Coordinates of C-alpha atoms and ligand atoms in Angstrom, one line a residue:
X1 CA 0.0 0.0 0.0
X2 CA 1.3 3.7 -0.8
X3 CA 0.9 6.0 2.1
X4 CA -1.7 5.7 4.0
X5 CA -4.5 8.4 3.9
X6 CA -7.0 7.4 6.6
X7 CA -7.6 5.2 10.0
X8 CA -9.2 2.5 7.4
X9 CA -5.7 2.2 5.3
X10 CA -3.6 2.3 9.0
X11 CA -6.6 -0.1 10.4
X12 CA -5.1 -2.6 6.8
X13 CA -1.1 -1.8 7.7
X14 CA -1.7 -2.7 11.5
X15 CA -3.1 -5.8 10.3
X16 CA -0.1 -6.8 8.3
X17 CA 2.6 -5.8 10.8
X18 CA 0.7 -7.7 14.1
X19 CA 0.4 -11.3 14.1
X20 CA -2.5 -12.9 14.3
X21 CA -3.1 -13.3 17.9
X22 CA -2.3 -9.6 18.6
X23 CA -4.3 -8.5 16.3
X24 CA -7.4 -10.6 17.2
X25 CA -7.2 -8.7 20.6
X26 CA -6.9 -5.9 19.2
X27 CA -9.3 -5.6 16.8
X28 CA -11.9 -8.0 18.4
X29 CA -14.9 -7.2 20.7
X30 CA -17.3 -9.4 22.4
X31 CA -19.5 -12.6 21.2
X32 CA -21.0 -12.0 17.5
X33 CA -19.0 -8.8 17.3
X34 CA -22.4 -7.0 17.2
X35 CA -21.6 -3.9 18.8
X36 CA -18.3 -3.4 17.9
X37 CA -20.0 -3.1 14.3
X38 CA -22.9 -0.9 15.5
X39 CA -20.2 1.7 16.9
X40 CA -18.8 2.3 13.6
X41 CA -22.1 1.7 11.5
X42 CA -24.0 3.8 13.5
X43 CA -22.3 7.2 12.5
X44 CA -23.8 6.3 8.7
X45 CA -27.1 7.1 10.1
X46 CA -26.2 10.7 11.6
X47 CA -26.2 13.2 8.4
X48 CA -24.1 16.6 8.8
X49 CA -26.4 19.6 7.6
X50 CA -24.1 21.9 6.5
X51 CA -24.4 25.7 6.7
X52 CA -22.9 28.1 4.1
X53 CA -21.6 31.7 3.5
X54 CA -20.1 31.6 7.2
X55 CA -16.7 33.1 7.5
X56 CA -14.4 30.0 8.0
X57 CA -11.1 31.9 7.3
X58 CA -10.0 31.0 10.5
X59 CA -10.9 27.4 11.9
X60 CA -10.2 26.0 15.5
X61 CA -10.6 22.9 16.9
X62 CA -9.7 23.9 20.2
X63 CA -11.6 23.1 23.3
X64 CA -11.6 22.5 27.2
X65 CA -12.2 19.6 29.2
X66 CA -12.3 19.4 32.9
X67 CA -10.3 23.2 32.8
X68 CA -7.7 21.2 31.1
X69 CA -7.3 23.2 27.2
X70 CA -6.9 21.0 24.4
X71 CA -5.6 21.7 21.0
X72 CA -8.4 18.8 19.5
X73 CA -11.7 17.9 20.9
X74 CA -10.5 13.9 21.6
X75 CA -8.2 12.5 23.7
X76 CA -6.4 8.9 23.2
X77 CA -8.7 6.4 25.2
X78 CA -6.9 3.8 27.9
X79 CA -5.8 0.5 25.6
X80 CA -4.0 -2.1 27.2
X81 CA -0.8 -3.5 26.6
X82 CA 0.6 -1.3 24.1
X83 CA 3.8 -2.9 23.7
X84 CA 2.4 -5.6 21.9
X85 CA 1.3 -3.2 19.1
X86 CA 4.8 -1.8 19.1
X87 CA 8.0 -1.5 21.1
X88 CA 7.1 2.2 21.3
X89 CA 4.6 1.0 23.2
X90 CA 2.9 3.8 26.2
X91 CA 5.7 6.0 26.1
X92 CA 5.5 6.5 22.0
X93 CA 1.6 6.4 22.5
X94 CA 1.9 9.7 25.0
X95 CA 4.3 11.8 23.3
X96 CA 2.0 11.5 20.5
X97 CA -0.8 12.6 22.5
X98 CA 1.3 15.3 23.9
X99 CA 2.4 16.6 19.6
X100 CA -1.2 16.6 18.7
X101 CA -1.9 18.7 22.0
X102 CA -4.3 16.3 23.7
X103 CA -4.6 14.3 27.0
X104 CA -3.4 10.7 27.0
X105 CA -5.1 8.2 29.0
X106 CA -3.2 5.5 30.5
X107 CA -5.0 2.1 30.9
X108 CA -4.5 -0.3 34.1
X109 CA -3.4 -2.7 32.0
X110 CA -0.1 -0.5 30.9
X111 CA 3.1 -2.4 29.9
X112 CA 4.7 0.5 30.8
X113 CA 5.1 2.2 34.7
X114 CA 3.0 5.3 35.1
X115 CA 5.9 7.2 36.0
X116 CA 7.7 6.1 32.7
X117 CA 5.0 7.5 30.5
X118 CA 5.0 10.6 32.6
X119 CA 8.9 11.2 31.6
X120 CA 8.7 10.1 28.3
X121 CA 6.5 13.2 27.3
X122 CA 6.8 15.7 30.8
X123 CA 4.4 18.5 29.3
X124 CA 2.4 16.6 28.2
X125 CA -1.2 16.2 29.9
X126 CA -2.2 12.8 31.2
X127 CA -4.9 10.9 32.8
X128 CA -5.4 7.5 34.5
X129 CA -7.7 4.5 34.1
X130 CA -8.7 2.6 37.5
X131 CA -11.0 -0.4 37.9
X132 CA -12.0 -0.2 41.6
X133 CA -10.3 -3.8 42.9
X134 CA -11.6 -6.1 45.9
X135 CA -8.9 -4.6 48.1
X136 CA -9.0 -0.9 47.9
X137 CA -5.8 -0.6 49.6
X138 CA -4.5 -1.8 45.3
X139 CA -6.9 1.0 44.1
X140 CA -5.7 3.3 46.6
X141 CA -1.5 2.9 45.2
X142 CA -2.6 2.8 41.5
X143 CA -4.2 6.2 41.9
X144 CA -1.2 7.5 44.3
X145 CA 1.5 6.5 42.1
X146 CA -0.7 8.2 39.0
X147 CA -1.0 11.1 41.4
X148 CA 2.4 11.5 41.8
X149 CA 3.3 11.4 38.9
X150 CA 1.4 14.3 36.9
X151 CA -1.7 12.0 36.1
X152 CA -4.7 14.7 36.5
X153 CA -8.2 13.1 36.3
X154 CA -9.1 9.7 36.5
X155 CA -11.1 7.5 34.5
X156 CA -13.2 4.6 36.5
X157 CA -13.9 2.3 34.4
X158 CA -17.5 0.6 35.5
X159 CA -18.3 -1.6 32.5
X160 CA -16.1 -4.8 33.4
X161 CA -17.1 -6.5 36.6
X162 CA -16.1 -9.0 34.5
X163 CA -13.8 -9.4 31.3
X164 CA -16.3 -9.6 28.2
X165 CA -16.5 -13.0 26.2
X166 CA -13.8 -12.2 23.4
X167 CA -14.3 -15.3 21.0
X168 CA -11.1 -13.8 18.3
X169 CA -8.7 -14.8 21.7
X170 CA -10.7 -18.3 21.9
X171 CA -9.7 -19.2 18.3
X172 CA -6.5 -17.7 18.2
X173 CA -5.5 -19.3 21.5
X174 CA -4.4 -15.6 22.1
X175 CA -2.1 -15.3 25.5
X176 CA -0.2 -12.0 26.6
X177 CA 3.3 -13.0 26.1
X178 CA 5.2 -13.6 29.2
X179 CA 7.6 -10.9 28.2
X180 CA 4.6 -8.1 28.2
X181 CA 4.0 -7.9 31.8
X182 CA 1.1 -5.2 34.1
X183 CA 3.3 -3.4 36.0
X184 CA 1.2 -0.4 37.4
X185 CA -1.1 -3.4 38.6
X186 CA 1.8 -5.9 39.8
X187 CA 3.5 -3.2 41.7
X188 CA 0.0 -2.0 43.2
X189 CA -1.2 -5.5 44.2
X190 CA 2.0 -6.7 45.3
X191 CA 2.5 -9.7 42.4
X192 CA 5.0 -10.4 40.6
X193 CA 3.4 -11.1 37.9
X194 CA -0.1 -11.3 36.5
X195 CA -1.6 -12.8 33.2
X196 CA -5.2 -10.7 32.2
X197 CA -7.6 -12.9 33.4
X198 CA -5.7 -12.7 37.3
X199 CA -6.3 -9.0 37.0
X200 CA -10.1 -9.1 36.5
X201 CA -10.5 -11.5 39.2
X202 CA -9.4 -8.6 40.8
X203 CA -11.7 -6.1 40.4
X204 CA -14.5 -5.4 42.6
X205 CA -17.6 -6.8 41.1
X206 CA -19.8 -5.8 43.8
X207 CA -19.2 -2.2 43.5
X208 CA -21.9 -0.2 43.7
X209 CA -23.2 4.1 43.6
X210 CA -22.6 4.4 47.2
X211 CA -18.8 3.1 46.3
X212 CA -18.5 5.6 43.4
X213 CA -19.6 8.4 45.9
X214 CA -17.1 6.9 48.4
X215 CA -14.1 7.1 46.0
X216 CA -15.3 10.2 44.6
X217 CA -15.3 11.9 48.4
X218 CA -12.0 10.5 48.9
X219 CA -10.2 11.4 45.8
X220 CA -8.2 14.2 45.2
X221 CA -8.4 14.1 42.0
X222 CA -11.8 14.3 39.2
X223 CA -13.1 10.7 38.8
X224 CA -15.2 10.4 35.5
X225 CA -17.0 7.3 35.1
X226 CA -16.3 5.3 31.9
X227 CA -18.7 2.8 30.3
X228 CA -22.1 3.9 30.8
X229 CA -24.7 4.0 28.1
X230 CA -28.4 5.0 29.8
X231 CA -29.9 8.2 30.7
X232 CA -30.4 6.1 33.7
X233 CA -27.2 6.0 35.0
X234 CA -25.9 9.3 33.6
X235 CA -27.9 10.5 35.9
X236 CA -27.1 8.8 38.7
X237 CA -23.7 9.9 38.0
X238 CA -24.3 13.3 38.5
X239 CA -25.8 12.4 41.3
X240 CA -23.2 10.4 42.9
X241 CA -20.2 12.9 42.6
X242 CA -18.8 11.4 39.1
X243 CA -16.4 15.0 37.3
X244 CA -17.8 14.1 34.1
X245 CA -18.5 10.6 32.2
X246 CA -17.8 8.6 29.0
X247 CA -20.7 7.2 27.2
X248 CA -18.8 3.9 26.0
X249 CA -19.4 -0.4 25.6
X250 CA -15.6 -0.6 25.8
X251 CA -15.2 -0.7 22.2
X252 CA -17.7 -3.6 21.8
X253 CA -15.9 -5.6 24.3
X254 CA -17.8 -6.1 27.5
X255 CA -21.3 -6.5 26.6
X256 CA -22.1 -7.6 23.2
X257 CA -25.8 -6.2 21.6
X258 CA -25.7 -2.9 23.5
X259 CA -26.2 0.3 21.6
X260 CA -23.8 2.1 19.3
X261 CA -23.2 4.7 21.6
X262 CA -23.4 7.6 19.4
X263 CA -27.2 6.3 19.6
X264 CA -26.8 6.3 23.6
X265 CA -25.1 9.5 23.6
X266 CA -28.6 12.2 23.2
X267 CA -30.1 10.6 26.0
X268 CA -27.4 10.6 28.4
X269 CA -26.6 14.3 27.2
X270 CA -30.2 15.4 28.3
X271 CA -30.0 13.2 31.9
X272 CA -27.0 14.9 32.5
X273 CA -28.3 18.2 31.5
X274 CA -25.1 20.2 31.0
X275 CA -23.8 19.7 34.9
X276 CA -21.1 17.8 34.4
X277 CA -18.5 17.2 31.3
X278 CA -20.0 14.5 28.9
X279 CA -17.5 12.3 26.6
X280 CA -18.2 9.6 24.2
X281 CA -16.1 6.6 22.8
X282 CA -16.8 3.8 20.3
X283 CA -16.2 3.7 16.2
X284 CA -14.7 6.9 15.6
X285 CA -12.7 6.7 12.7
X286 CA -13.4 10.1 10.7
X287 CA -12.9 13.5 11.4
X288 CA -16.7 14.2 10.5
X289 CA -17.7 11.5 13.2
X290 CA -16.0 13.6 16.1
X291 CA -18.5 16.6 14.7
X292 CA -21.2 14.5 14.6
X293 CA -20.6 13.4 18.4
X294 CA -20.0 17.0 19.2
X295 CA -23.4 18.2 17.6
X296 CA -24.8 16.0 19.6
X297 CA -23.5 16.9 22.8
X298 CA -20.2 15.6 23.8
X299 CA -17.8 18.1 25.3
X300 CA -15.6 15.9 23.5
X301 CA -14.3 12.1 22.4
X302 CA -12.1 9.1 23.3
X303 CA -10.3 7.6 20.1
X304 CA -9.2 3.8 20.8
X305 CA -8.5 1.5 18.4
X306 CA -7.2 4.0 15.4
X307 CA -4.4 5.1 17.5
X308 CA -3.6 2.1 18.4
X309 CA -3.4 0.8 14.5
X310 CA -0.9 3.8 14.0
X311 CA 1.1 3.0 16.2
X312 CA 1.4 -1.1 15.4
X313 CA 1.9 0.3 11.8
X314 CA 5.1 2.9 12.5
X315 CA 5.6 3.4 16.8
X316 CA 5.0 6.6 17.9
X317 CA 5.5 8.1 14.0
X318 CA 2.2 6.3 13.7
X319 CA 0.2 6.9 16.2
X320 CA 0.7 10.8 15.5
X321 CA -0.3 10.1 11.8
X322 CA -3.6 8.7 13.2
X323 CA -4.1 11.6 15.2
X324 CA -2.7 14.0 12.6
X325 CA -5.6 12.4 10.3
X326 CA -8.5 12.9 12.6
X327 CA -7.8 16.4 13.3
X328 CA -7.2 17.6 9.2
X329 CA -10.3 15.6 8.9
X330 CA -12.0 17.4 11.6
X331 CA -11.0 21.0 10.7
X332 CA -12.0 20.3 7.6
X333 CA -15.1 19.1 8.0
X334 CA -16.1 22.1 10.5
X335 CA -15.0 24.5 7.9
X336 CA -17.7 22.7 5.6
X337 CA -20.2 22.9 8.3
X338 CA -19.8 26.7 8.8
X339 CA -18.4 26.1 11.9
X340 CA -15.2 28.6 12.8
X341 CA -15.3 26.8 16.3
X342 CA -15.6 23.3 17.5
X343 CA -18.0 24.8 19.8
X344 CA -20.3 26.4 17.2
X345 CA -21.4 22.6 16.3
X346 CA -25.1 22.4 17.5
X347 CA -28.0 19.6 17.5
X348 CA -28.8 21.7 14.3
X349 CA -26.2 20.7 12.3
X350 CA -27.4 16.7 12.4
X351 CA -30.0 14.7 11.6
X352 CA -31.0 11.1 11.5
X353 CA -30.9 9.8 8.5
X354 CA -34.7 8.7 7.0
Ligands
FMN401 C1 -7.3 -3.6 22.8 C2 -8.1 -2.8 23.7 C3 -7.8 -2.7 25.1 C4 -8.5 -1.9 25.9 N1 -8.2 -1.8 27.2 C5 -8.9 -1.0 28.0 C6 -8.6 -0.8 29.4 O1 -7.6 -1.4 29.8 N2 -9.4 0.0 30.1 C7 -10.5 0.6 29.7 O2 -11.1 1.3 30.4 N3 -10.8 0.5 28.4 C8 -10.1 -0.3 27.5 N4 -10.4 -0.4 26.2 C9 -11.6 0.4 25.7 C10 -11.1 1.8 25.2 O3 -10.8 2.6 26.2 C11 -12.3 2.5 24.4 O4 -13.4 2.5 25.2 C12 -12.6 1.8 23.1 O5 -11.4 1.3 22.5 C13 -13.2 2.8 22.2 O6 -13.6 2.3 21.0 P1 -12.8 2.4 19.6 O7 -11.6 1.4 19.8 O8 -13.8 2.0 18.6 O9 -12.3 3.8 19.5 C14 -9.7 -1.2 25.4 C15 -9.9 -1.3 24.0 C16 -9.2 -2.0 23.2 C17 -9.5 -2.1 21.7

């Protein structure tokens, strides 16, 4: 393949560079895969209505989160084990964050310290994924050592009491190589080492709201709550002390026949009701999707998997080509929309299609 031009042709060269079991995790969600189609599919049902003779001399994509400014309205979501995509790995992962001027979010499951991915990129702006585990004390040292070192916000992640079925890992007899270990988690919990499936046993599957509003009461830093899709429990968010949340299914991983969540997203924008930040993940892969998740109310979105394709096509060279891709994409397509601003996008400028 020539150069590639979007996520789709980076999605093909990932493909070719990882080996099949690596790329079955990867790329894979949960039973029939049904959701992790829906997430991409569903953005072909959100038309942009364009408006014209605005001046669009001047376009920015700018925006803040959580009083934390941002060069591009989406951040790079927590993915595991990056350092079987690439020897890059974390550290090549945040410093691309950090040149396209966004926050990197570091997932439990790094291969790499939090502390290391802190150095590797030391302006740039980072935030850390928890599961809440059986013994707090292991939650309690994950979010100290992120703490310490620069992590800002946390992410608690709420849709994996358990791990989802992943049937690609089944066939594949897929097993994170000895060599690619947990360390944030080991070092936490006291292990030497853990394989994936020790890790979710775990996490707390009896967690409840009163536990949310516990950690959030004892945290010193913003807690947004990851993996929710329902008014219902946007709501109860709010109510529970959550910073902000993230409308996601875990990239079609946990629970498999849920909603496309750009589908979820209008209803948890309205329970939410402007209060708190509201973010979105899930089949993202064009510029004009991050407008159309905007229009609809995100303050802004999580971009998983085509970061993660960049960077097991070319390190950290690729993963800023991903995120180089989205944002042309996404100035662009605001400058067609008559939108100088990220925040000029309005409910007005989508519709579903008929
Ligand atoms: C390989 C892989 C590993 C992931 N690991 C985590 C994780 O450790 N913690 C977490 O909260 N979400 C995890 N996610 C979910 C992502 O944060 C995000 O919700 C999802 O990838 C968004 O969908 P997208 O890949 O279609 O952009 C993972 C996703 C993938 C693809």
């Amino acid at each position: 393949m020539t150069d590639p031009v979007n996520i789709a042709d980076l999605e093909r060269l990932a493909f070719e560079k990882l080996d099949p079991g690596a790329h079955g995790y990867f790329a894979g969600g949960a039973g029939d895969e049904r959701t992790l189609r829906r997430n991409a599919a569903a953005y072909d049902d959100w038309e942009l209505r364009p408006r014209v003779l605005v001046d669009v001399s001047e376009v920015s994509t700018r925006t803040t989160v959580l009083g934390t400014e941002l060069e591009v309205p989406f951040l790079v979501a927590p993915v595991a084990f990056q350092l079987l995509a690439h020897a890059d790995g974390e550290a090549g992962m945040a410093r691309a964050a950090h040149a396209a001027g966004t926050v990197m979010c570091l997932s439990s499951l790094t291969s790499t310290r939090a502390a290391e991915v802190a150095q590797a990129a030391p302006e740039g702006r980072r935030w850390m994924q928890v599961y809440c585990f059986r013994d707090r004390g292991v939650t309690r040292a994950m979010v100290d050592e992120a703490a310490e070192a620069g992590y800002e916000a946390l992410l608690l992640t709420v849709d994996a009491p358990y791990a989802g079925k992943r049937e690609r890992d089944f066939r594949t007899g897929f097993e994170v190589p000895a060599e690619i270990r947990a360390p944030a988690i080991e070092a936490a919990a006291g292990h030497k080492s853990l394989t994936p499936a020790e890790v979710f046993a775990l996490v707390d599957p009896s967690i409840t709201w009163k536990d949310l509003e516990q950690l959030c009461g004892e945290s010193k830093l913003p807690i947004l709550v990851k993996g929710l899709i329902t008014r219902e429990d946007a709501g109860l968010a709010v109510e529970h002390g959550a910073a902000g949340i993230v409308v996601s299914n875990h990239g079609g991983r946990q629970l498999d026949n849920a909603p496309a969540t750009i589908d979820a997203l209008p209803e948890c924008v309205e329970a939410v009701a402007g209060r708190i930040p509201v973010l979105i993940d899930g089949g993202i892969r064009r510029g004009t999707d991050v407008a159309v998740a905007l229009a609809l109310g995100a303050d802004a979105v999580l971009i998983g998997r085509p970061a993660l394709w960049g960077l097991a096509w070319d390190g950290e060279a690729g993963a800023r080509r991903a995120l180089e891709m989205l944002t042309h994409e996404l100035r662009l397509a605001l400058a067609l929309l008559g939108c100088p601003t990220a925040s000029a996008l309005s409910a007005d400028h989508v519709q579903r299609r008929a």
